[in-house]
mmCIF file of C-alpha atoms in Angstrom:
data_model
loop_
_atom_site.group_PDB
_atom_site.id
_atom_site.type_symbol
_atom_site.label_atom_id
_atom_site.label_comp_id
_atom_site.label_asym_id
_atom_site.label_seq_id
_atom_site.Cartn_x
_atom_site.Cartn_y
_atom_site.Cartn_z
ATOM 1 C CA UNK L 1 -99.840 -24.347 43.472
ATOM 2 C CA UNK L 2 -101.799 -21.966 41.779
ATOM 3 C CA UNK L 3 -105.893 -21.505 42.797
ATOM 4 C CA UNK L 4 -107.920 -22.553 39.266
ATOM 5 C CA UNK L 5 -110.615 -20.672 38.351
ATOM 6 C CA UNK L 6 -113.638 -20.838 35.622
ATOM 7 C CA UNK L 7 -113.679 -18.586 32.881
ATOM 8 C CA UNK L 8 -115.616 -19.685 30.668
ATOM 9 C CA UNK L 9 -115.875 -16.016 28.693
ATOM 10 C CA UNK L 10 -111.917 -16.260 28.239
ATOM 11 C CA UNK L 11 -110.070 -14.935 25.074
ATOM 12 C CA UNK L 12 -106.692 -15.330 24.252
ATOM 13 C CA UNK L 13 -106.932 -11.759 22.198
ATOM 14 C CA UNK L 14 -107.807 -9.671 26.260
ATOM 15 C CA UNK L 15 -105.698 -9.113 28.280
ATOM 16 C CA UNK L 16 -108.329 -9.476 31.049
ATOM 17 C CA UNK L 17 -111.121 -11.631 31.840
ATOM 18 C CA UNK L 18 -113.872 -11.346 34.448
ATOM 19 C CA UNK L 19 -114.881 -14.277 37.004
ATOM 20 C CA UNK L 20 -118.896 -15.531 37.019
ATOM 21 C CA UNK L 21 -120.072 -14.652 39.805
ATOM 22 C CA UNK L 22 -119.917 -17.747 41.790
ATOM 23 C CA UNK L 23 -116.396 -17.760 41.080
ATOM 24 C CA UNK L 24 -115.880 -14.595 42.390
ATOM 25 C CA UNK L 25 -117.598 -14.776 45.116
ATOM 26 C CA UNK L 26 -116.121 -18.079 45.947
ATOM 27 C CA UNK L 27 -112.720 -16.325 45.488
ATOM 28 C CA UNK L 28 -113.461 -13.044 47.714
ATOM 29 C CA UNK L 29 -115.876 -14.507 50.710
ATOM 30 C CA UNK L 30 -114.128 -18.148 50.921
ATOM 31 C CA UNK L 31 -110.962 -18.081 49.783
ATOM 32 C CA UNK L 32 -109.991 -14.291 50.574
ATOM 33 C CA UNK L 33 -107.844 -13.755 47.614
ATOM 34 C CA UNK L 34 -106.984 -10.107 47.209
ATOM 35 C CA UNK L 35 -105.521 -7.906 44.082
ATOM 36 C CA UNK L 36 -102.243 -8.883 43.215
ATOM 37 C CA UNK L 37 -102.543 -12.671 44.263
ATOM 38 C CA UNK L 38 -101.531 -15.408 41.499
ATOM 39 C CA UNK L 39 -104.195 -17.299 39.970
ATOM 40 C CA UNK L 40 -104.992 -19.727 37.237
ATOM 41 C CA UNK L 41 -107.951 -19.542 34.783
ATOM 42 C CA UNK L 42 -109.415 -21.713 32.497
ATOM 43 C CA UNK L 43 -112.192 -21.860 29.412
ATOM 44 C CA UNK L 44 -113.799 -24.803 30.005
ATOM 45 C CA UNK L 45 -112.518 -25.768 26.154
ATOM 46 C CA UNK L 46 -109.178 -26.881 26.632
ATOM 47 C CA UNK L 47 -106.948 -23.715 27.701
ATOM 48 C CA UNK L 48 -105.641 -22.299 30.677
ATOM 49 C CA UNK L 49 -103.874 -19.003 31.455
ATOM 50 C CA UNK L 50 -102.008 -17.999 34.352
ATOM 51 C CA UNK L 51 -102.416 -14.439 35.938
ATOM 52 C CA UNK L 52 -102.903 -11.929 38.774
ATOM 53 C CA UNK L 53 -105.972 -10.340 40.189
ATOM 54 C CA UNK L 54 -106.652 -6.877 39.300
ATOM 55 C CA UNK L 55 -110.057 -6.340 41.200
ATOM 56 C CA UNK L 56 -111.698 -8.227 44.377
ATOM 57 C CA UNK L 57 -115.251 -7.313 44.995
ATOM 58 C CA UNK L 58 -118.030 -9.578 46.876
ATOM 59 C CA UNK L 59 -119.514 -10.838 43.688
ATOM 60 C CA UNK L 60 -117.131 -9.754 40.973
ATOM 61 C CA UNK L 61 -113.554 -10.181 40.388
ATOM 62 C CA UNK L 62 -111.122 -9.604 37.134
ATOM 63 C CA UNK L 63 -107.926 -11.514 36.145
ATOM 64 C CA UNK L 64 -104.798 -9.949 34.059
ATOM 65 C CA UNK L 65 -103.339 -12.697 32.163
ATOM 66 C CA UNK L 66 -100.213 -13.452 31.721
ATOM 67 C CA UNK L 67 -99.451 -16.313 29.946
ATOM 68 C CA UNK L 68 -101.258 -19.438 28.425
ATOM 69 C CA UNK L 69 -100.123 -22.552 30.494
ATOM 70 C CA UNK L 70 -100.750 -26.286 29.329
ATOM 71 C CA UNK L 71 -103.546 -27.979 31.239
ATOM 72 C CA UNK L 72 -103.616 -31.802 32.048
ATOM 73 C CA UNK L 73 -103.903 -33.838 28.981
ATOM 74 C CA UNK L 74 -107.248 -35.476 27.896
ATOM 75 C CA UNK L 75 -107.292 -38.549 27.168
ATOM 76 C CA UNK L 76 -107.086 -39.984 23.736
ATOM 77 C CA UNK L 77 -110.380 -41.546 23.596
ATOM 78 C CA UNK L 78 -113.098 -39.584 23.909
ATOM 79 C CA UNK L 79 -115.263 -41.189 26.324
ATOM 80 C CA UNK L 80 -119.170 -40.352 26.836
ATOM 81 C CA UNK L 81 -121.008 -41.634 30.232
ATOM 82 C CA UNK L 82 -124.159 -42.440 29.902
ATOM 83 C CA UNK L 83 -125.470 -43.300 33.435
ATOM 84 C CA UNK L 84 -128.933 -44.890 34.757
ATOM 85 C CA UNK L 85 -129.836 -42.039 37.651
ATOM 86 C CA UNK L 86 -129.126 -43.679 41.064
ATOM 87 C CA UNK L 87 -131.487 -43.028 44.037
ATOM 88 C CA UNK L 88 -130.060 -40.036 46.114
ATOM 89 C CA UNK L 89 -127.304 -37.944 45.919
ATOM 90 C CA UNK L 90 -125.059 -41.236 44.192
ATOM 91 C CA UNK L 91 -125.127 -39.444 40.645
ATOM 92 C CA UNK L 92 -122.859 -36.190 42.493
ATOM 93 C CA UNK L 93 -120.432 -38.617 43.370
ATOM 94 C CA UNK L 94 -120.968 -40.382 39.449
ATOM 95 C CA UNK L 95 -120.214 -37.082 37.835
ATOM 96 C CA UNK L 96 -117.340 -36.239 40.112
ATOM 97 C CA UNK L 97 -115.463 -39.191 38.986
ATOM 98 C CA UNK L 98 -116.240 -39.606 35.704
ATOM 99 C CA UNK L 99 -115.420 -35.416 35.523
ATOM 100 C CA UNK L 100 -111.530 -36.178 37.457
ATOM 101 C CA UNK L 101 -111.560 -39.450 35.030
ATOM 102 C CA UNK L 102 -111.588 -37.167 31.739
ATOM 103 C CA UNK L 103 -115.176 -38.008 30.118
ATOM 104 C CA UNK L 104 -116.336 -35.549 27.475
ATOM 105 C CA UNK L 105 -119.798 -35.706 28.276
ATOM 106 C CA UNK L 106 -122.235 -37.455 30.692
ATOM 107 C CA UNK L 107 -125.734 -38.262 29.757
ATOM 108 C CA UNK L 108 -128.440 -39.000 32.578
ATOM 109 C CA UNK L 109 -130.022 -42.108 31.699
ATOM 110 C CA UNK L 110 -133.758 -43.267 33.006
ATOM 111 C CA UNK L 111 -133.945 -46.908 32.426
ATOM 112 C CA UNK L 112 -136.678 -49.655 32.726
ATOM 113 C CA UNK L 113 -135.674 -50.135 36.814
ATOM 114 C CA UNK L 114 -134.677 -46.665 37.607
ATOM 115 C CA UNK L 115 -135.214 -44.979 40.806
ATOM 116 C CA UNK L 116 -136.518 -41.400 39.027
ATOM 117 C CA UNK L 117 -138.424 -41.088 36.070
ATOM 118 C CA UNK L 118 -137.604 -38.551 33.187
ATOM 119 C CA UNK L 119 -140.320 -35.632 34.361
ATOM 120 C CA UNK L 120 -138.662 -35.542 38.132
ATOM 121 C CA UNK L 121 -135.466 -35.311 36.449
ATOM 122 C CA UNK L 122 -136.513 -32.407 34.166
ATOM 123 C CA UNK L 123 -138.271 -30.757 37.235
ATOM 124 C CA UNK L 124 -135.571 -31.267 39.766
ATOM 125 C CA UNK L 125 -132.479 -28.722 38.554
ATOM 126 C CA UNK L 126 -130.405 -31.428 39.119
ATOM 127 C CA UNK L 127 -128.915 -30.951 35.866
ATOM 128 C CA UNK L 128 -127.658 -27.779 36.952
ATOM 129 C CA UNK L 129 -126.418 -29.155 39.952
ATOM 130 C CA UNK L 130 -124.432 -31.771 38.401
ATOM 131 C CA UNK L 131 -122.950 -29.097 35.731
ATOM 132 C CA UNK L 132 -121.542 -27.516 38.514
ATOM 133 C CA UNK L 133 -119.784 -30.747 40.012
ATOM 134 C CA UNK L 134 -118.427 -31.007 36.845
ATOM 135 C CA UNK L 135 -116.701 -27.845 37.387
ATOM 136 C CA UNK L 136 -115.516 -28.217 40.602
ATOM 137 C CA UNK L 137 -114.221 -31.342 40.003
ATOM 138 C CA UNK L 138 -112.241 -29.849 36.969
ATOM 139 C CA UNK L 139 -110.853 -27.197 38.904
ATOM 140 C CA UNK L 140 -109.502 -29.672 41.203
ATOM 141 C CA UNK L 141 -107.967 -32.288 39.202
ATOM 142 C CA UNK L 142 -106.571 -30.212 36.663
ATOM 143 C CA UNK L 143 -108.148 -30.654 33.795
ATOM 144 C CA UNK L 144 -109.214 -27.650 31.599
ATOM 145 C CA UNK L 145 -112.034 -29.059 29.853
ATOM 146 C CA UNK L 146 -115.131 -29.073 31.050
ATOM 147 C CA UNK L 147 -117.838 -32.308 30.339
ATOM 148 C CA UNK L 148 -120.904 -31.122 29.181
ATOM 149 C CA UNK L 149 -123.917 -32.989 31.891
ATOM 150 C CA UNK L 150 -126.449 -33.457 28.975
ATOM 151 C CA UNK L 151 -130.650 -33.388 29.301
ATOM 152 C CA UNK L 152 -131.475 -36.886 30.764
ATOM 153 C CA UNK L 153 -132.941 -39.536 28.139
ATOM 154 C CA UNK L 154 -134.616 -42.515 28.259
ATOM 155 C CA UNK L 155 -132.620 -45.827 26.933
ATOM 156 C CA UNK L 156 -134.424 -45.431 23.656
ATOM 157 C CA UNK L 157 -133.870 -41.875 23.096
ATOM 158 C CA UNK L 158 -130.312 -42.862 23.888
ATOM 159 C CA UNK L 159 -129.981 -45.752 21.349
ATOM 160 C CA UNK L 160 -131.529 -43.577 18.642
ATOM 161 C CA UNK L 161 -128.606 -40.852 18.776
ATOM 162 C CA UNK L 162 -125.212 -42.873 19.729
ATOM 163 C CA UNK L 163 -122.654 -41.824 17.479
ATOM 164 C CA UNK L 164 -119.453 -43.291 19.188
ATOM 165 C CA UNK L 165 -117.135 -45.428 16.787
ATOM 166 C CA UNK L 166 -117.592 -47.882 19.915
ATOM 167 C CA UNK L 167 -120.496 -48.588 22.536
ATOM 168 C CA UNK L 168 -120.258 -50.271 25.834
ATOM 169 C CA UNK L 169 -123.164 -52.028 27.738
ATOM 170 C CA UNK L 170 -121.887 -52.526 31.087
ATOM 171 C CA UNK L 171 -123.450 -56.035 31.841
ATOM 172 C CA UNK L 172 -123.576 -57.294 35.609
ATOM 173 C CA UNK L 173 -122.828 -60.475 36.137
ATOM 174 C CA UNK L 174 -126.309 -61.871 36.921
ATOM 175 C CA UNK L 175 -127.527 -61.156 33.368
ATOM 176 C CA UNK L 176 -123.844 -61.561 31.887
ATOM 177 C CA UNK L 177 -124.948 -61.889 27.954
ATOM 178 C CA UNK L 178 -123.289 -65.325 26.314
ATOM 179 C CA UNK L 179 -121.092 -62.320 24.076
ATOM 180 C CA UNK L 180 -119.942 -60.358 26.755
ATOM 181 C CA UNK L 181 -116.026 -59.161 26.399
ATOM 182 C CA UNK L 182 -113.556 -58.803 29.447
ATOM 183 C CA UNK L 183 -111.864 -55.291 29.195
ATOM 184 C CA UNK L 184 -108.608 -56.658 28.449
ATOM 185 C CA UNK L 185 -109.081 -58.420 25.802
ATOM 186 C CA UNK L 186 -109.775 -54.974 24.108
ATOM 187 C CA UNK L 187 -106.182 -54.724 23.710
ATOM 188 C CA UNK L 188 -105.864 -56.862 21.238
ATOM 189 C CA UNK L 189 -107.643 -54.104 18.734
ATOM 190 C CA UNK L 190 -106.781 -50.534 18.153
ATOM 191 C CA UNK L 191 -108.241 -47.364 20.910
ATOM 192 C CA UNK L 192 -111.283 -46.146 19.208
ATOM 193 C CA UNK L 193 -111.653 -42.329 18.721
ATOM 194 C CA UNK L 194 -114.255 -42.084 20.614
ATOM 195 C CA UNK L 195 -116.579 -44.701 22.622
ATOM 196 C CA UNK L 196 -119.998 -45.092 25.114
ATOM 197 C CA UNK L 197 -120.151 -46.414 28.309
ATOM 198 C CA UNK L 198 -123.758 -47.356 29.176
ATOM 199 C CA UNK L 199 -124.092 -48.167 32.687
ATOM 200 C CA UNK L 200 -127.356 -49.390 34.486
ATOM 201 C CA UNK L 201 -129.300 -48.676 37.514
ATOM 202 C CA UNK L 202 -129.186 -50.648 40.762
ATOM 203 C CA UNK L 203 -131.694 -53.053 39.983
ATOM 204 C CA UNK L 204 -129.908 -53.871 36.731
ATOM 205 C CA UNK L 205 -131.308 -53.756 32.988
ATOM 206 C CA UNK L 206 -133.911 -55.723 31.913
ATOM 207 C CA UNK L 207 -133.058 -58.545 29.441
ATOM 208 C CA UNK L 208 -135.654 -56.366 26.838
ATOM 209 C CA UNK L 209 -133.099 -53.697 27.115
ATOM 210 C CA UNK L 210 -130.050 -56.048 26.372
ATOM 211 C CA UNK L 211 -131.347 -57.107 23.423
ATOM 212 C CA UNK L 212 -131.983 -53.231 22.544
ATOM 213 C CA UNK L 213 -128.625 -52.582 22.968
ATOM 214 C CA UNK L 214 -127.630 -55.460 21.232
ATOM 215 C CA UNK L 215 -129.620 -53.775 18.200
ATOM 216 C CA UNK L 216 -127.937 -50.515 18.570
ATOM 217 C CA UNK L 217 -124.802 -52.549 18.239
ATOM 218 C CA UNK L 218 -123.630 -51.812 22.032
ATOM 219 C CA UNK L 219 -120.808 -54.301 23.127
ATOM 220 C CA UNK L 220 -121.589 -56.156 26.169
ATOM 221 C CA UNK L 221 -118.855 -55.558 28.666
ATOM 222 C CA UNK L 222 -118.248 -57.109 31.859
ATOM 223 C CA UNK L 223 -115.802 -56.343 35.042
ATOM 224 C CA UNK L 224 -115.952 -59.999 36.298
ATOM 225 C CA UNK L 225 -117.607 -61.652 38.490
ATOM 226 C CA UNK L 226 -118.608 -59.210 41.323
ATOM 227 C CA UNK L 227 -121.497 -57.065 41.636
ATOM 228 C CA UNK L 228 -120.298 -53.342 42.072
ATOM 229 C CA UNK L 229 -122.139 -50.778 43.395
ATOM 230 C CA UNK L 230 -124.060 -48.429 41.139
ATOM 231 C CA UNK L 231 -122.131 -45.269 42.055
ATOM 232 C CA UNK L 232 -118.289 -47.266 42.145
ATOM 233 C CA UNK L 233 -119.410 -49.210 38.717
ATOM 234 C CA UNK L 234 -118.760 -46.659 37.044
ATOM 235 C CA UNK L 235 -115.436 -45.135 37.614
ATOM 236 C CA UNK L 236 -114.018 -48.865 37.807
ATOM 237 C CA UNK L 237 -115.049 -49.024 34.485
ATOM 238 C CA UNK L 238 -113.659 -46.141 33.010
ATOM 239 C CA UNK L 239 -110.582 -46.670 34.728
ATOM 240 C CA UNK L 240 -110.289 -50.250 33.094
ATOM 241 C CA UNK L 241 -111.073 -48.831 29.772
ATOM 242 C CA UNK L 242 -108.372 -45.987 29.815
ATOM 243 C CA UNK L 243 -106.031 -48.788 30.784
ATOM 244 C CA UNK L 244 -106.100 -50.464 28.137
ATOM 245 C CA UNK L 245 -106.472 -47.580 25.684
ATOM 246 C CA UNK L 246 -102.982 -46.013 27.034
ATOM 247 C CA UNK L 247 -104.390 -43.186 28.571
ATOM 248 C CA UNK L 248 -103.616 -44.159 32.754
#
């Protein structure tokens, strides 16, 4: 199996394309690659090449492609995350998933019983962070898109810009609104184009911000009857979803 790499300057009109430099360096100093070895690259847009390596230096490296390969299909749906900020490291693990999962895009969320409010967030670089366990994660399961980790929001912010043909509250199931679907019964309609999945912090939403998402026509959804864990609610959920939508 070929190593992946990031390219996110590549162009299917060079025949060449140079590393970033974390790439590189992660190529020459942990990996050891040297010129000549087979490698795969990809845009972070949806294609791939495969090629050789043409120079090896400490923080620099340069790839000769050879020919445009077909990454791991995204799913049909295009699924956005939009995720109430754990405590701790939990959201690394969040955007791992959901990355290997095949989300688009994951939006930090900073809800009414958050652990972090907006102006740590903004201060922290954790954006950056989780960018870059997005990319990871890509090169490792296969895909060659990349999900863009947005600028954390607050719920309202959130409600004001959802464009999805379909939103998702995830409700837990000690505020379970009276409305609340199952995930299968979603199969009885037809897979959206594209869809939300709002999921809320560890000490759940407030009923104020059900009834806000009600408003913003969000979809209660439920699991069942257990309580998950913030950082496993997630990925259950988008596994469920892309069940049912054809897509696992």
């Amino acid at each position: 199996m070929h190593t992946r790499f990031y390219a996110p300057g590549l162009s299917g009109g060079s025949p060449m394309v140079d590393l970033p430099r974390e790439e590189a360096e992660h190529l020459s100093r942990v990996l050891r690659l040297r010129v000549g070895d087979p490698v795969r690259v990809f845009d972070g847009r949806g294609r791939e090449f495969s090629g050789k390596l043409d120079r090896v230096a400490r923080t620099a490296a340069t790839v000769i492609l050879e020919s445009e390969v077909t990454p791991v299909p995204e799913p049909s749906v295009r699924l956005t995350l939009i995720q109430a900020v754990p405590k701790g490291d939990a959201m690394d693990r969040i955007v791992r998933d959901a990355t290997m999962l095949g989300v688009v895009a994951i939006l930090p969320l900073v809800s009414a019983r958050a652990e972090v409010s907006l102006r740590r967030l903004e201060a922290s670089g954790r954006v950056d962070r989780w960018q870059r366990i997005a990319v990871a994660s890509v090169k490792q399961c296969g895909r060659a898109v990349v999900p863009a980790v947005l600028q954390p929001e607050t719920l309202e912010q959130c409600f004001g810009r959802l464009e999805a043909a379909r939103r998702f509250l995830l409700a837990e199931p000690g505020l379970l609104p009276v409305d609340a679907v199952g995930v299968r019964s979603l199969s009885a309609g037809p897979a959206p184009a594209s869809a939300s999945l709002i999921v809320g912090p560890e000490g759940g939403w407030t009923p104020e911000e059900v009834e806000a998402a009600r408003r913003a026509a969000c979809t209660p959804l439920t699991l069942g009857p257990r309580t998950l864990r913030a950082d496993m609610a997630a990925a259950v959920a988008i596994t469920a979803l892309l069940c049912v939508w054809g897509d696992l």
